[in-house]
Structures are given as C-alpha cells and as structure tokens.
C-alpha cells in the first residue's frame, strides 16, 4: 500500500527485523496512537486485541511486570511499556535501533 512513498517519507520498513507485539483495546486512543507511530515507521506488528478478555489481560500483565493498562508493547520479547514509553524512545532516537535488531527467536 503506497510503498513507493516510503523513500520520500524517510521510511525504511525493509530494515525492520524486530518482532513487535502490542496488546490493545479497540477504542483506546493511546493504543491507536502507538499503532500509528509503528505504522508510520513501517513496522509490521502482532496485535492482541484484549477488549473484555480478562484471561488475555492477565497474560499481558504477567509479561508486562504487572502493568494492566493498554497498550503494552514488546519488541523482541522485551517489554517496552505503553504509548508514552514508545514515543519517548522515539524522541530519544532509541526506537529505530531496537526495530532493526533481529529477534533471537527466529
């Protein structure tokens, strides 16, 4: 979809090798904002929509060191945090290096 725009926009999705997972609620504005940043960077991610699913939320909280708010984001199985944490990593220039790392699971 509009991949020809990637070079013009400074996006390089071909460089992204990380396994990115995000736990979301469908109407959560922070979830939408986090997904927009990932989309903008050309990241293909696995989304777990956990709306009303307490078992899935408990699983997310276990992975996220007890955090139960959404979104919760993982890059190469490393807990990144929520939306604000994701944007902070990007602002500090620390997100792109995480995204180009190859996961150890493959």
PDB file of C-alpha atoms in Angstrom:
ATOM      1  CA  UNK A   1       0.000   0.000   0.000  1.00  0.00           C
ATOM      2  CA  UNK A   2       1.664   3.195  -1.207  1.00  0.00           C
ATOM      3  CA  UNK A   3       5.116   1.659  -0.639  1.00  0.00           C
ATOM      4  CA  UNK A   4       6.529   3.979  -3.309  1.00  0.00           C
ATOM      5  CA  UNK A   5       6.151   6.817  -0.786  1.00  0.00           C
ATOM      6  CA  UNK A   6       8.495   5.205   1.759  1.00  0.00           C
ATOM      7  CA  UNK A   7      11.736   6.726   0.428  1.00  0.00           C
ATOM      8  CA  UNK A   8      10.109  10.146   0.095  1.00  0.00           C
ATOM      9  CA  UNK A   9       8.938   9.988   3.714  1.00  0.00           C
ATOM     10  CA  UNK A  10      12.238   8.691   5.073  1.00  0.00           C
ATOM     11  CA  UNK A  11      10.714   5.338   5.988  1.00  0.00           C
ATOM     12  CA  UNK A  12      12.722   2.144   5.620  1.00  0.00           C
ATOM     13  CA  UNK A  13      10.458  -0.775   6.502  1.00  0.00           C
ATOM     14  CA  UNK A  14      12.856  -3.203   4.806  1.00  0.00           C
ATOM     15  CA  UNK A  15      15.350  -2.558   7.633  1.00  0.00           C
ATOM     16  CA  UNK A  16      12.914  -3.545  10.379  1.00  0.00           C
ATOM     17  CA  UNK A  17      13.695  -7.053  11.573  1.00  0.00           C
ATOM     18  CA  UNK A  18      12.301  -6.968  15.122  1.00  0.00           C
ATOM     19  CA  UNK A  19       9.328  -8.950  16.340  1.00  0.00           C
ATOM     20  CA  UNK A  20       6.890  -6.312  17.648  1.00  0.00           C
ATOM     21  CA  UNK A  21       3.808  -7.194  19.703  1.00  0.00           C
ATOM     22  CA  UNK A  22       1.200  -4.817  21.081  1.00  0.00           C
ATOM     23  CA  UNK A  23      -1.713  -5.508  23.418  1.00  0.00           C
ATOM     24  CA  UNK A  24      -4.635  -3.175  22.724  1.00  0.00           C
ATOM     25  CA  UNK A  25      -8.257  -2.298  23.248  1.00  0.00           C
ATOM     26  CA  UNK A  26     -10.034  -1.407  20.027  1.00  0.00           C
ATOM     27  CA  UNK A  27     -11.183   2.096  21.049  1.00  0.00           C
ATOM     28  CA  UNK A  28      -8.246   3.067  23.283  1.00  0.00           C
ATOM     29  CA  UNK A  29      -6.800   6.372  21.996  1.00  0.00           C
ATOM     30  CA  UNK A  30      -3.321   5.530  23.352  1.00  0.00           C
ATOM     31  CA  UNK A  31      -3.423   2.191  21.539  1.00  0.00           C
ATOM     32  CA  UNK A  32      -4.389   3.914  18.314  1.00  0.00           C
ATOM     33  CA  UNK A  33      -1.612   6.485  18.784  1.00  0.00           C
ATOM     34  CA  UNK A  34       1.010   3.785  19.437  1.00  0.00           C
ATOM     35  CA  UNK A  35      -0.110   1.793  16.390  1.00  0.00           C
ATOM     36  CA  UNK A  36       0.059   4.949  14.257  1.00  0.00           C
ATOM     37  CA  UNK A  37       3.710   5.512  15.206  1.00  0.00           C
ATOM     38  CA  UNK A  38       4.542   1.889  14.424  1.00  0.00           C
ATOM     39  CA  UNK A  39       2.639   2.126  11.148  1.00  0.00           C
ATOM     40  CA  UNK A  40       4.419   5.368  10.247  1.00  0.00           C
ATOM     41  CA  UNK A  41       7.757   3.638  10.726  1.00  0.00           C
ATOM     42  CA  UNK A  42       6.617   0.736   8.541  1.00  0.00           C
ATOM     43  CA  UNK A  43       6.587  -1.800  11.370  1.00  0.00           C
ATOM     44  CA  UNK A  44       4.613  -4.992  10.892  1.00  0.00           C
ATOM     45  CA  UNK A  45       3.395  -5.933  14.342  1.00  0.00           C
ATOM     46  CA  UNK A  46       1.281  -8.554  16.012  1.00  0.00           C
ATOM     47  CA  UNK A  47      -1.732  -7.017  17.723  1.00  0.00           C
ATOM     48  CA  UNK A  48      -3.543  -8.736  20.567  1.00  0.00           C
ATOM     49  CA  UNK A  49      -6.972  -7.145  20.975  1.00  0.00           C
ATOM     50  CA  UNK A  50      -7.897  -7.931  24.566  1.00  0.00           C
ATOM     51  CA  UNK A  51     -11.171  -5.983  24.903  1.00  0.00           C
ATOM     52  CA  UNK A  52     -13.026  -7.524  27.844  1.00  0.00           C
ATOM     53  CA  UNK A  53     -10.857 -10.669  27.880  1.00  0.00           C
ATOM     54  CA  UNK A  54      -9.604 -10.928  31.463  1.00  0.00           C
ATOM     55  CA  UNK A  55      -7.515 -14.036  30.767  1.00  0.00           C
ATOM     56  CA  UNK A  56      -5.682 -12.233  27.962  1.00  0.00           C
ATOM     57  CA  UNK A  57      -5.257  -9.159  30.171  1.00  0.00           C
ATOM     58  CA  UNK A  58      -3.799 -11.316  32.947  1.00  0.00           C
ATOM     59  CA  UNK A  59      -1.367 -12.847  30.440  1.00  0.00           C
ATOM     60  CA  UNK A  60      -0.375  -9.366  29.273  1.00  0.00           C
ATOM     61  CA  UNK A  61       0.115  -8.182  32.876  1.00  0.00           C
ATOM     62  CA  UNK A  62       2.322 -11.175  33.615  1.00  0.00           C
ATOM     63  CA  UNK A  63       4.536 -10.324  30.637  1.00  0.00           C
ATOM     64  CA  UNK A  64       4.442  -6.581  31.469  1.00  0.00           C
ATOM     65  CA  UNK A  65       5.669  -6.848  35.068  1.00  0.00           C
ATOM     66  CA  UNK A  66       2.174  -6.333  36.470  1.00  0.00           C
ATOM     67  CA  UNK A  67       1.139  -3.423  34.267  1.00  0.00           C
ATOM     68  CA  UNK A  68      -2.523  -3.789  33.290  1.00  0.00           C
ATOM     69  CA  UNK A  69      -3.047  -0.627  31.253  1.00  0.00           C
ATOM     70  CA  UNK A  70      -3.116  -0.733  27.465  1.00  0.00           C
ATOM     71  CA  UNK A  71      -1.279  -0.572  25.249  1.00  0.00           C
ATOM     72  CA  UNK A  72       1.612  -2.736  26.351  1.00  0.00           C
ATOM     73  CA  UNK A  73       4.335  -3.071  23.750  1.00  0.00           C
ATOM     74  CA  UNK A  74       7.066  -5.669  23.351  1.00  0.00           C
ATOM     75  CA  UNK A  75       9.985  -5.591  20.935  1.00  0.00           C
ATOM     76  CA  UNK A  76      11.844  -8.877  20.551  1.00  0.00           C
ATOM     77  CA  UNK A  77      10.085 -10.094  23.704  1.00  0.00           C
ATOM     78  CA  UNK A  78      11.462  -7.116  25.677  1.00  0.00           C
ATOM     79  CA  UNK A  79       8.814  -5.086  27.473  1.00  0.00           C
ATOM     80  CA  UNK A  80       8.939  -1.508  26.166  1.00  0.00           C
ATOM     81  CA  UNK A  81       5.953  -0.156  28.108  1.00  0.00           C
ATOM     82  CA  UNK A  82       2.997   1.839  26.901  1.00  0.00           C
ATOM     83  CA  UNK A  83       2.333   4.543  24.348  1.00  0.00           C
ATOM     84  CA  UNK A  84       4.219   7.297  26.169  1.00  0.00           C
ATOM     85  CA  UNK A  85       7.216   4.983  26.623  1.00  0.00           C
ATOM     86  CA  UNK A  86       7.203   4.165  22.906  1.00  0.00           C
ATOM     87  CA  UNK A  87       7.130   7.849  21.932  1.00  0.00           C
ATOM     88  CA  UNK A  88       9.856   8.664  24.462  1.00  0.00           C
ATOM     89  CA  UNK A  89      12.118   6.006  22.931  1.00  0.00           C
ATOM     90  CA  UNK A  90      11.439   7.505  19.504  1.00  0.00           C
ATOM     91  CA  UNK A  91      12.142  11.060  20.692  1.00  0.00           C
ATOM     92  CA  UNK A  92      15.467   9.945  22.193  1.00  0.00           C
ATOM     93  CA  UNK A  93      16.433   8.142  18.977  1.00  0.00           C
ATOM     94  CA  UNK A  94      16.387   4.761  20.732  1.00  0.00           C
ATOM     95  CA  UNK A  95      13.409   3.167  18.976  1.00  0.00           C
ATOM     96  CA  UNK A  96      14.850   2.687  15.491  1.00  0.00           C
ATOM     97  CA  UNK A  97      17.900   0.724  16.749  1.00  0.00           C
ATOM     98  CA  UNK A  98      15.531  -1.629  18.590  1.00  0.00           C
ATOM     99  CA  UNK A  99      13.443  -2.113  15.473  1.00  0.00           C
ATOM    100  CA  UNK A 100      16.356  -3.159  13.271  1.00  0.00           C
ATOM    101  CA  UNK A 101      17.581  -5.842  15.691  1.00  0.00           C
ATOM    102  CA  UNK A 102      16.883  -9.364  14.575  1.00  0.00           C
ATOM    103  CA  UNK A 103      14.925 -11.366  17.095  1.00  0.00           C
ATOM    104  CA  UNK A 104      16.806 -14.199  18.748  1.00  0.00           C
ATOM    105  CA  UNK A 105      13.767 -16.462  18.378  1.00  0.00           C
ATOM    106  CA  UNK A 106      13.997 -16.953  14.621  1.00  0.00           C
TER     107      UNK A 106
END
